[in-house]
């Protein structure tokens, strides 16, 4: 997300969800694109992130690497690192020297924002998933690497970082640097878990035996009693070229996944619970590794376009809000998981098909949480049961007033006993608690369940006054021996039950519970029922509750449960009439503005184009290109060509790479074969002079390909040029120590020109203008590749196009080649509307092999592969796209098919229209085009 002013929007949505902390990566390769040239300006600045966290009350966990993975190019390492010899992610001195400047620089920045300095930073994670050597049993370096971890943390400490350090072991059984382990140890041991892996093509299948059952025990034994800390808990997966989309991953890890898996992690007394990802964003420019597509939506609860339209956001809120009001949870441990696991359902339920974890507060020695699931976690059956468990009033079987509890398929419940609600003890509740608040005159408790379920809740109270004041869920009730019991059936509407004068129970079905929010302010809080989003609240002036929120409906009926002193309301600054209910809440209605916006039709705009591949013309001059004449290279793969044809050896690490091989024909050349490597799903075209003689459109798991073409008969002594246009899909991630996968070259590995000796070919190469010192430092460093139009800066606004031809990407090309198109349009979206916009390319009905790069106001925000997909919709955030002003859109169309290619459809769409109270978006700098010196 290269729009810093949008971070506060994300953080407010995280806070409203019920979470209190966000972890973030820092990509070394972006901030030190050239050795010792640090750039923490613009979108690379961390300051807006810190400020947004402070304003919203969010804590931060920094994950600065130096290796981060994250499906990013090089896993966070810089491209120039491919030229640094020796093993990376070890105590090898060449690596230590390479990373020290970055580690010290970023540590100084982070140190200023620690909680000890009044900032939001509470934890730092050195390294990433540094658990084992991926090449065991033949690990290329000694393992483990305590010396490296010790040196890394020493640098951080020397630059002022004092907050605790934490790991994220990729294997939950690893403990290489756990507290007490010696050199290189961290303060807190954490681990990752991705139980359904990263393959989302079968969204309904949960394989057997994928639900962990012993995480608390393993962590307890390995960490010396540290809190159970999951630093990466699966919350989706990344989309793959030519395979499945992030939407598939959202379905796989949707609300059912959250109910079963996340409540299972609750049963492990997990007190650091970090989801990967809660918000993923976009792999714009060349940020991605070959592992993933432009979108890094990840199927997360908050979508790439920042919308909250996935049910998993709301489901997650039910759990997070419950834990937020359950302080006893922080001092629990699972009593029947360790040392002997007895979670089978026959102990605490009447149904042996179930499993129950007894999670007890071992400090207060009172509250217990009972997590119920199917023993076969992926079961689809409906199971009836009664819960039988100990309480402060003895052993109890519930429901006691009639009916049975129900667990339907892939679901899990958290029942409670001896649970404190503002001074009132909930003796037990099978209905799941969403939240509660104690106001001056009464306590309000919100309980939810699925429609049709029978539930029962009991309180320690001598009151005999039990009234259903609204709704019809109450089935039965009793008051005896100081215990008030209510038995209820979840219905389609809200029910309010009063227990005496000081307790009010609100019973809702699960879908209605999604609309409940709990904004807090200094000295107060409220419970608000309203659709979509409530961001914040405050009392201003006295007696008036000022709500900030977003609405996705034109007519809203809402409700507030708050202190009795609240008698009036404003919503987003405008006064709203309220009506007090018989049970003391305030109901209100809001009519929103028209939730529609008008967008231009891209097909009707004045498009202009130029030739995007002049390099294949016979009179093209490549004298300013870089000579690919290095005989020696530090790359572990020694060249099998006379000179190195690895793009990173010449400072080109992103986007399209072009190669030109000059030769004098012998007349015997009968075929041309070039072995090109660009990373999985790359494509490449080969031209002999001005004719394309071979191409490869890309396959999702193919990173290396032989291009073979048959030339016409060449006259001996005639001069010719072979031109290769290839994709650079990003550097590989260097998963394990010493593996140095990020050094796997991009470029030409071998070539054979028939009867021509290899050393008779003279090669030149180009990538982005300036290489490791990009000309555009505002949008740099991975925004541009090596295409002619990119080198000229023609993707930027205000290019003089008087000499360009009129034509649209919907007209396209009729022969192989590249065309570069540009147009402008205006938007005028009202400032009170949040209307995320995407560019959409329809998959062609006729098979055509082509690739598209999309640029918006100079920023590259989409890569489309016609034969692969799956992504065809490309969200562009406000701030890159000017919602109130002029926009320049450019498209690079690379046609490989012999008949050329065109876009059959190219549409601008709103992904949603929300009336919003979000803070104003500050547009990112969008420098206009200027003639570039030395551009070629």
Coordinates of C-alpha atoms in Angstrom, one line a residue, residues 201-723:
X201 CA -7.9 -24.9 -5.7
X202 CA -10.2 -27.1 -3.6
X203 CA -12.0 -24.7 -1.3
X204 CA -14.3 -27.3 0.4
X205 CA -11.7 -29.9 1.4
X206 CA -10.2 -30.0 4.8
X207 CA -7.7 -32.9 4.9
X208 CA -7.8 -35.3 7.8
X209 CA -5.4 -34.7 10.8
X210 CA -4.7 -31.0 10.0
X211 CA -6.0 -29.6 13.2
X212 CA -3.2 -29.2 15.7
X213 CA -3.8 -30.6 19.2
X214 CA -0.5 -30.2 21.1
X215 CA 0.7 -26.7 20.5
X216 CA 0.4 -25.6 24.2
X217 CA 2.3 -28.6 25.4
X218 CA 5.1 -28.2 22.8
X219 CA 5.5 -24.5 23.4
X220 CA 5.5 -25.0 27.2
X221 CA 8.3 -27.6 27.0
X222 CA 10.4 -25.6 24.5
X223 CA 10.0 -22.1 25.7
X224 CA 10.5 -22.4 29.4
X225 CA 7.0 -21.2 30.2
X226 CA 6.9 -18.3 27.7
X227 CA 3.4 -17.2 26.5
X228 CA 2.1 -19.2 23.6
X229 CA 2.8 -17.0 20.7
X230 CA 1.7 -17.6 17.1
X231 CA 3.4 -15.0 15.0
X232 CA 1.9 -16.2 11.7
X233 CA -1.5 -17.9 11.9
X234 CA -3.0 -18.7 8.6
X235 CA -5.6 -16.2 7.5
X236 CA -5.5 -17.0 3.8
X237 CA -3.0 -17.7 1.1
X238 CA -1.5 -15.9 -1.9
X239 CA -2.8 -16.3 -5.4
X240 CA -0.7 -18.2 -8.0
X241 CA -0.1 -17.6 -11.6
X242 CA -2.2 -19.9 -13.8
X243 CA -3.9 -21.6 -10.9
X244 CA -6.1 -20.2 -8.1
X245 CA -7.1 -16.7 -7.0
X246 CA -7.0 -15.0 -3.7
X247 CA -10.8 -15.2 -3.6
X248 CA -10.4 -19.0 -3.6
X249 CA -8.1 -18.6 -0.7
X250 CA -10.6 -16.4 1.1
X251 CA -13.2 -19.1 0.8
X252 CA -10.9 -21.9 2.0
X253 CA -10.0 -19.9 5.1
X254 CA -13.5 -18.3 5.6
X255 CA -15.7 -18.0 8.6
X256 CA -16.0 -21.8 9.2
X257 CA -12.2 -22.0 9.2
X258 CA -12.0 -19.2 11.7
X259 CA -14.6 -20.8 14.0
X260 CA -12.8 -24.1 14.1
X261 CA -9.1 -23.3 13.8
X262 CA -9.0 -20.0 15.7
X263 CA -11.0 -21.3 18.6
X264 CA -8.7 -24.3 18.7
X265 CA -5.8 -21.9 19.1
X266 CA -7.7 -20.1 21.8
X267 CA -7.7 -23.5 23.5
X268 CA -3.9 -23.4 23.7
X269 CA -4.0 -20.2 25.8
X270 CA -2.5 -18.2 22.9
X271 CA -1.8 -14.7 24.1
X272 CA 0.1 -13.4 21.1
X273 CA -2.1 -14.2 18.1
X274 CA -0.9 -12.7 14.9
X275 CA -2.8 -13.4 11.6
X276 CA -1.1 -13.6 8.3
X277 CA -2.6 -11.7 6.6
X278 CA -5.2 -9.4 8.2
X279 CA -4.6 -7.0 5.3
X280 CA -2.3 -7.8 2.5
X281 CA -2.5 -5.1 -0.2
X282 CA -0.9 -5.1 -3.6
X283 CA 2.3 -6.3 -5.1
X284 CA 2.6 -3.2 -7.2
X285 CA 5.5 -2.7 -9.5
X286 CA 8.1 -5.4 -9.1
X287 CA 7.6 -6.1 -5.4
X288 CA 6.4 -9.7 -6.0
X289 CA 8.5 -12.8 -6.1
X290 CA 7.7 -15.4 -8.8
X291 CA 5.5 -17.1 -6.2
X292 CA 2.6 -14.8 -6.6
X293 CA 0.5 -12.4 -8.8
X294 CA 0.0 -8.6 -8.6
X295 CA -2.7 -9.0 -5.9
X296 CA -1.5 -9.7 -2.4
X297 CA -5.1 -9.7 -1.1
X298 CA -4.3 -13.1 0.5
X299 CA -8.0 -13.8 1.0
X300 CA -7.6 -11.7 4.1
X301 CA -10.4 -10.4 6.3
X302 CA -9.8 -6.8 5.0
X303 CA -9.8 -7.0 1.2
X304 CA -7.0 -5.6 -1.0
X305 CA -9.3 -2.7 -1.8
X306 CA -9.9 -2.1 2.0
X307 CA -13.6 -3.2 1.8
X308 CA -15.1 -5.2 4.7
X309 CA -17.4 -7.3 2.5
X310 CA -16.1 -10.7 3.5
X311 CA -18.0 -12.6 6.2
X312 CA -14.6 -13.6 7.7
X313 CA -14.0 -10.1 8.9
X314 CA -17.3 -10.2 10.9
X315 CA -16.7 -13.7 12.1
X316 CA -13.3 -12.7 13.3
X317 CA -14.8 -9.8 15.1
X318 CA -17.0 -12.0 17.2
X319 CA -14.0 -13.8 18.6
X320 CA -11.7 -10.8 19.0
X321 CA -14.4 -8.8 20.8
X322 CA -15.0 -11.7 23.2
X323 CA -11.3 -12.0 24.1
X324 CA -11.1 -8.3 24.5
X325 CA -13.6 -8.4 27.4
X326 CA -12.2 -11.6 28.9
X327 CA -9.2 -10.7 31.0
X328 CA -9.2 -14.0 32.7
X329 CA -8.2 -15.6 29.5
X330 CA -4.7 -14.1 29.7
X331 CA -3.9 -16.3 32.7
X332 CA -5.3 -19.6 31.5
X333 CA -3.9 -22.9 30.7
X334 CA -5.5 -26.0 29.1
X335 CA -6.0 -28.5 32.0
X336 CA -6.9 -31.5 30.0
X337 CA -4.3 -31.2 27.2
X338 CA -1.2 -31.7 29.3
X339 CA 0.4 -33.8 30.6
X340 CA -2.4 -36.2 29.4
X341 CA -4.7 -35.2 26.6
X342 CA -8.3 -36.0 27.5
X343 CA -10.2 -33.7 25.2
X344 CA -12.5 -36.5 24.1
X345 CA -16.2 -35.5 24.3
X346 CA -17.3 -38.2 26.6
X347 CA -15.7 -36.5 29.6
X348 CA -17.5 -33.1 29.4
X349 CA -20.4 -33.8 27.0
X350 CA -22.9 -36.5 26.3
X351 CA -21.6 -37.0 22.8
X352 CA -18.4 -39.0 22.1
X353 CA -18.1 -37.4 18.6
X354 CA -17.1 -34.2 20.2
X355 CA -13.8 -32.9 21.8
X356 CA -13.7 -30.4 24.7
X357 CA -10.8 -28.4 26.0
X358 CA -11.0 -27.2 29.6
X359 CA -9.2 -23.9 29.7
X360 CA -8.9 -22.6 33.2
X361 CA -7.7 -19.4 34.8
X362 CA -4.9 -20.7 36.9
X363 CA -4.3 -17.3 38.7
X364 CA -7.8 -16.3 39.6
X365 CA -8.7 -20.0 40.0
X366 CA -12.3 -19.4 39.0
X367 CA -13.1 -18.7 35.4
X368 CA -13.1 -21.5 32.8
X369 CA -13.5 -21.6 29.1
X370 CA -14.9 -24.8 27.5
X371 CA -14.0 -25.1 23.8
X372 CA -16.1 -27.6 22.0
X373 CA -15.5 -29.0 18.5
X374 CA -16.0 -32.2 16.6
X375 CA -13.3 -34.8 17.3
X376 CA -13.0 -35.2 13.6
X377 CA -12.5 -31.5 13.0
X378 CA -13.6 -31.6 9.4
X379 CA -16.9 -33.4 10.2
X380 CA -20.0 -32.1 8.5
X381 CA -22.5 -33.8 10.8
X382 CA -24.9 -32.1 13.2
X383 CA -24.2 -33.2 16.8
X384 CA -26.5 -32.8 19.8
X385 CA -25.1 -32.7 23.3
X386 CA -25.3 -31.6 26.8
X387 CA -22.4 -30.0 28.5
X388 CA -21.5 -31.4 31.9
X389 CA -18.7 -29.6 33.8
X390 CA -17.7 -28.3 37.2
X391 CA -18.5 -24.8 38.4
X392 CA -18.3 -22.9 41.7
X393 CA -21.7 -24.3 42.5
X394 CA -20.8 -27.9 41.8
X395 CA -21.1 -30.1 38.7
X396 CA -23.7 -29.0 36.3
X397 CA -25.3 -30.4 33.1
X398 CA -26.7 -27.9 30.6
X399 CA -29.2 -27.1 29.3
X400 CA -31.0 -27.7 32.6
X401 CA -34.3 -26.2 31.6
X402 CA -34.9 -28.2 28.4
X403 CA -33.5 -28.9 25.0
X404 CA -30.0 -29.8 23.8
X405 CA -27.0 -27.9 22.5
X406 CA -26.1 -28.2 18.9
X407 CA -22.8 -28.3 17.0
X408 CA -23.4 -28.2 13.3
X409 CA -20.6 -29.4 11.1
X410 CA -17.5 -27.2 10.9
X411 CA -18.2 -25.1 13.9
X412 CA -16.8 -24.7 17.4
X413 CA -18.2 -23.1 20.5
X414 CA -16.6 -21.3 23.5
X415 CA -18.8 -21.9 26.6
X416 CA -17.9 -20.2 29.8
X417 CA -18.2 -20.8 33.5
X418 CA -17.7 -18.5 36.5
X419 CA -17.1 -15.7 34.1
X420 CA -17.1 -12.1 35.5
X421 CA -19.3 -9.5 33.8
X422 CA -18.9 -6.2 35.5
X423 CA -19.1 -7.7 39.0
X424 CA -21.9 -10.1 38.1
X425 CA -20.8 -13.8 37.8
X426 CA -22.0 -15.7 34.8
X427 CA -22.2 -19.2 36.4
X428 CA -22.2 -20.6 32.9
X429 CA -23.3 -19.8 29.4
X430 CA -23.6 -22.0 26.4
X431 CA -24.6 -19.0 24.3
X432 CA -21.4 -17.4 23.1
X433 CA -20.5 -14.1 24.6
X434 CA -19.8 -11.3 22.1
X435 CA -19.1 -8.4 24.5
X436 CA -20.3 -6.7 27.7
X437 CA -20.1 -3.2 29.2
X438 CA -20.8 -2.0 32.7
X439 CA -22.6 1.3 32.6
X440 CA -23.5 3.5 35.6
X441 CA -27.0 2.0 36.0
X442 CA -26.7 -1.5 34.5
X443 CA -24.5 -4.0 32.8
X444 CA -25.3 -5.0 29.2
X445 CA -24.2 -8.5 28.0
X446 CA -24.5 -9.5 24.3
X447 CA -24.8 -13.2 23.5
X448 CA -25.1 -14.8 20.1
X449 CA -25.7 -18.2 18.4
X450 CA -27.0 -19.7 15.2
X451 CA -30.7 -19.4 14.4
X452 CA -32.6 -22.3 15.9
X453 CA -30.0 -23.3 18.5
X454 CA -31.1 -23.8 22.1
X455 CA -28.8 -22.1 24.7
X456 CA -28.8 -21.5 28.4
X457 CA -27.1 -18.9 30.6
X458 CA -27.1 -18.7 34.4
X459 CA -26.1 -15.9 36.8
X460 CA -25.3 -15.8 40.4
X461 CA -28.1 -13.5 41.5
X462 CA -30.9 -13.5 44.0
X463 CA -33.2 -11.5 41.7
X464 CA -36.5 -13.0 40.8
X465 CA -37.3 -10.3 38.3
X466 CA -36.7 -11.9 34.9
X467 CA -38.4 -10.1 32.0
X468 CA -38.3 -10.5 28.3
X469 CA -38.7 -6.8 27.3
X470 CA -38.1 -7.2 23.6
X471 CA -38.2 -10.1 21.2
X472 CA -39.3 -13.7 21.6
X473 CA -36.2 -15.9 22.2
X474 CA -36.9 -16.7 25.9
X475 CA -38.1 -20.3 26.3
X476 CA -37.9 -20.8 30.0
X477 CA -36.3 -19.3 33.1
X478 CA -35.9 -20.0 36.8
X479 CA -34.6 -18.3 39.9
X480 CA -33.6 -20.5 42.8
X481 CA -30.8 -21.0 45.3
X482 CA -29.2 -17.7 44.2
X483 CA -29.0 -18.8 40.6
X484 CA -31.0 -17.1 37.8
X485 CA -31.2 -19.3 34.7
X486 CA -32.5 -18.2 31.2
X487 CA -33.1 -20.8 28.5
X488 CA -33.6 -19.4 25.0
X489 CA -33.8 -20.3 21.3
X490 CA -31.9 -18.1 18.9
X491 CA -34.4 -16.4 16.5
X492 CA -34.2 -14.1 13.5
X493 CA -34.7 -11.0 15.7
X494 CA -33.1 -9.5 18.7
X495 CA -34.3 -10.3 22.2
X496 CA -33.6 -8.3 25.3
X497 CA -34.0 -9.9 28.7
X498 CA -33.7 -8.0 32.0
X499 CA -32.4 -9.8 35.0
X500 CA -33.2 -7.6 38.0
X501 CA -32.5 -3.9 37.7
X502 CA -28.8 -4.0 36.9
X503 CA -28.3 -6.7 34.2
X504 CA -29.6 -6.7 30.6
X505 CA -29.0 -9.6 28.3
X506 CA -29.1 -9.0 24.5
X507 CA -29.6 -12.2 22.5
X508 CA -29.0 -12.1 18.8
X509 CA -28.3 -14.5 16.0
X510 CA -24.8 -14.7 14.6
X511 CA -25.5 -12.6 11.5
X512 CA -27.0 -9.8 13.5
X513 CA -24.1 -10.0 15.9
X514 CA -21.9 -9.0 13.0
X515 CA -23.4 -5.5 13.2
X516 CA -22.3 -4.9 16.9
X517 CA -19.3 -2.6 17.6
X518 CA -17.8 -1.5 20.9
X519 CA -16.1 1.9 20.5
X520 CA -14.3 3.2 23.5
X521 CA -13.0 6.6 24.5
X522 CA -11.3 8.1 27.6
X523 CA -13.6 7.2 30.5
X524 CA -16.3 5.5 28.5
X525 CA -17.6 3.0 26.0
X526 CA -20.7 2.0 24.1
X527 CA -22.2 -0.9 22.3
X528 CA -23.5 0.1 18.9
X529 CA -25.6 -2.0 16.5
X530 CA -25.0 -0.6 13.1
X531 CA -24.1 -2.0 9.7
X532 CA -20.6 -2.1 8.0
X533 CA -18.3 -0.1 10.4
X534 CA -18.2 2.1 13.5
X535 CA -14.7 3.6 13.6
X536 CA -14.7 5.6 16.9
X537 CA -16.8 7.5 19.5
X538 CA -16.5 10.3 22.0
X539 CA -18.8 12.3 24.2
X540 CA -18.8 15.8 22.8
X541 CA -20.5 17.9 24.1
X542 CA -21.6 16.3 27.5
X543 CA -24.6 14.0 26.9
X544 CA -24.0 13.7 23.2
X545 CA -22.4 10.6 21.7
X546 CA -20.4 11.5 18.6
X547 CA -20.0 8.5 16.4
X548 CA -17.7 8.1 13.4
X549 CA -18.6 5.3 11.0
X550 CA -19.1 4.1 7.5
X551 CA -22.4 2.9 5.9
X552 CA -23.0 0.7 2.9
X553 CA -26.8 1.1 2.9
X554 CA -29.0 4.1 2.0
X555 CA -31.4 3.4 4.9
X556 CA -30.0 2.4 8.3
X557 CA -31.8 1.4 11.5
X558 CA -29.3 1.3 14.4
X559 CA -29.1 1.2 18.2
X560 CA -26.9 2.3 21.0
X561 CA -26.4 0.8 24.4
X562 CA -24.7 3.4 26.5
X563 CA -24.6 5.1 29.9
X564 CA -27.9 6.7 30.9
X565 CA -26.3 10.2 30.7
X566 CA -26.1 9.9 26.9
X567 CA -29.3 11.4 25.5
X568 CA -28.4 12.7 22.0
X569 CA -26.3 11.6 19.0
X570 CA -24.2 12.9 16.1
X571 CA -23.1 10.6 13.3
X572 CA -20.1 11.8 11.2
X573 CA -20.7 15.3 12.6
X574 CA -24.5 15.6 11.8
X575 CA -27.2 15.5 14.4
X576 CA -29.4 12.4 14.4
X577 CA -32.7 12.0 16.1
X578 CA -32.9 9.3 18.7
X579 CA -35.7 7.4 20.4
X580 CA -35.3 5.8 23.8
X581 CA -36.6 2.2 24.0
X582 CA -38.4 0.7 27.0
X583 CA -35.2 -1.1 28.0
X584 CA -33.1 2.1 27.9
X585 CA -31.2 1.9 24.6
X586 CA -31.3 4.7 22.0
X587 CA -32.5 3.8 18.5
X588 CA -31.9 5.9 15.5
X589 CA -32.3 6.0 11.7
X590 CA -30.0 7.4 9.1
X591 CA -30.6 8.1 5.5
X592 CA -27.4 8.2 3.5
X593 CA -26.5 9.9 0.3
X594 CA -26.9 8.2 -3.0
X595 CA -24.3 5.4 -3.0
X596 CA -23.6 5.6 -6.7
X597 CA -20.7 7.1 -8.6
X598 CA -20.2 7.7 -12.3
X599 CA -17.1 6.4 -14.0
X600 CA -15.9 7.0 -17.6
X601 CA -15.9 4.2 -20.1
X602 CA -12.3 3.4 -21.0
X603 CA -13.2 2.3 -24.5
X604 CA -14.5 5.7 -25.4
X605 CA -11.4 7.7 -24.3
X606 CA -8.9 9.4 -26.6
X607 CA -6.2 6.7 -26.6
X608 CA -2.9 7.3 -28.3
X609 CA 0.0 4.9 -28.8
X610 CA 3.6 4.5 -29.9
X611 CA 5.7 1.5 -30.9
X612 CA 6.8 -0.1 -27.6
X613 CA 9.5 -2.2 -29.1
X614 CA 11.6 -0.1 -31.5
X615 CA 14.6 -2.2 -30.5
X616 CA 13.7 -4.7 -33.3
X617 CA 13.9 -2.2 -36.1
X618 CA 16.9 -2.6 -38.3
X619 CA 18.1 1.0 -37.7
X620 CA 17.8 0.8 -33.9
X621 CA 20.9 2.2 -32.1
X622 CA 21.8 0.4 -28.9
X623 CA 25.1 2.2 -28.3
X624 CA 23.9 3.5 -24.9
X625 CA 23.0 0.1 -23.7
X626 CA 25.1 -1.7 -21.1
X627 CA 27.7 -4.1 -22.6
X628 CA 27.2 -7.6 -21.3
X629 CA 30.9 -8.3 -21.3
X630 CA 31.7 -9.6 -17.8
X631 CA 33.8 -12.7 -18.0
X632 CA 33.8 -13.3 -14.3
X633 CA 30.9 -13.3 -11.9
X634 CA 30.4 -13.9 -8.1
X635 CA 27.2 -15.7 -8.9
X636 CA 27.3 -19.3 -7.6
X637 CA 26.2 -20.5 -11.0
X638 CA 29.2 -20.0 -13.2
X639 CA 28.2 -18.8 -16.7
X640 CA 28.0 -21.4 -19.5
X641 CA 28.2 -18.5 -22.0
X642 CA 31.4 -16.7 -23.0
X643 CA 30.3 -13.7 -20.8
X644 CA 27.8 -13.4 -18.0
X645 CA 24.3 -12.8 -19.3
X646 CA 22.8 -12.5 -15.8
X647 CA 20.8 -9.2 -15.5
X648 CA 21.7 -8.6 -11.9
X649 CA 25.4 -8.6 -12.8
X650 CA 24.6 -5.4 -14.6
X651 CA 22.3 -3.9 -12.0
X652 CA 18.9 -4.8 -13.5
X653 CA 16.7 -6.6 -11.0
X654 CA 13.1 -5.8 -12.0
X655 CA 10.5 -5.6 -14.8
X656 CA 11.2 -6.5 -18.4
X657 CA 14.8 -7.2 -19.5
X658 CA 16.0 -6.8 -23.1
X659 CA 19.0 -8.5 -24.6
X660 CA 20.6 -7.8 -28.0
X661 CA 23.1 -10.1 -29.5
X662 CA 25.1 -8.8 -32.5
X663 CA 26.7 -11.2 -34.8
X664 CA 28.1 -11.6 -38.4
X665 CA 26.5 -14.5 -40.1
X666 CA 28.5 -17.4 -41.4
X667 CA 25.7 -18.5 -43.7
X668 CA 25.5 -21.9 -41.9
X669 CA 23.0 -20.8 -39.1
X670 CA 20.2 -23.3 -39.3
X671 CA 18.5 -22.7 -35.9
X672 CA 18.7 -20.3 -33.0
X673 CA 18.2 -21.6 -29.5
X674 CA 18.4 -19.4 -26.4
X675 CA 17.8 -20.7 -22.9
X676 CA 16.1 -17.9 -20.9
X677 CA 15.4 -17.9 -17.2
X678 CA 13.0 -15.4 -15.7
X679 CA 11.3 -17.1 -12.8
X680 CA 8.1 -19.1 -12.7
X681 CA 5.4 -17.9 -15.1
X682 CA 7.7 -15.7 -17.0
X683 CA 7.4 -15.1 -20.8
X684 CA 9.9 -14.3 -23.5
X685 CA 10.0 -13.4 -27.2
X686 CA 13.0 -13.9 -29.5
X687 CA 13.5 -11.8 -32.6
X688 CA 15.9 -12.1 -35.5
X689 CA 16.3 -8.6 -36.7
X690 CA 12.7 -7.4 -37.1
X691 CA 11.0 -10.9 -37.2
X692 CA 9.8 -12.8 -34.1
X693 CA 11.0 -16.4 -34.6
X694 CA 10.0 -17.9 -31.2
X695 CA 8.2 -17.1 -28.0
X696 CA 7.1 -18.6 -24.8
X697 CA 3.8 -17.4 -23.2
X698 CA 4.6 -18.7 -19.8
X699 CA 3.5 -21.7 -17.6
X700 CA 2.8 -21.2 -13.9
X701 CA 5.6 -23.5 -12.7
X702 CA 8.2 -23.1 -15.5
X703 CA 11.1 -20.7 -14.7
X704 CA 13.5 -21.7 -17.5
X705 CA 12.7 -22.2 -21.2
X706 CA 14.6 -22.9 -24.4
X707 CA 13.4 -20.6 -27.2
X708 CA 14.1 -22.2 -30.6
X709 CA 13.5 -20.5 -33.9
X710 CA 14.3 -21.3 -37.5
X711 CA 15.9 -18.4 -39.4
X712 CA 15.8 -17.7 -43.1
X713 CA 19.0 -18.4 -45.0
X714 CA 21.5 -15.8 -43.9
X715 CA 24.1 -14.4 -46.2
X716 CA 27.6 -15.0 -45.1
X717 CA 29.1 -11.8 -43.8
X718 CA 25.8 -10.1 -43.2
X719 CA 25.2 -8.4 -39.8
X720 CA 22.3 -9.4 -37.7
X721 CA 20.8 -8.9 -34.2
X722 CA 19.0 -11.4 -32.0
X723 CA 16.7 -9.5 -29.6

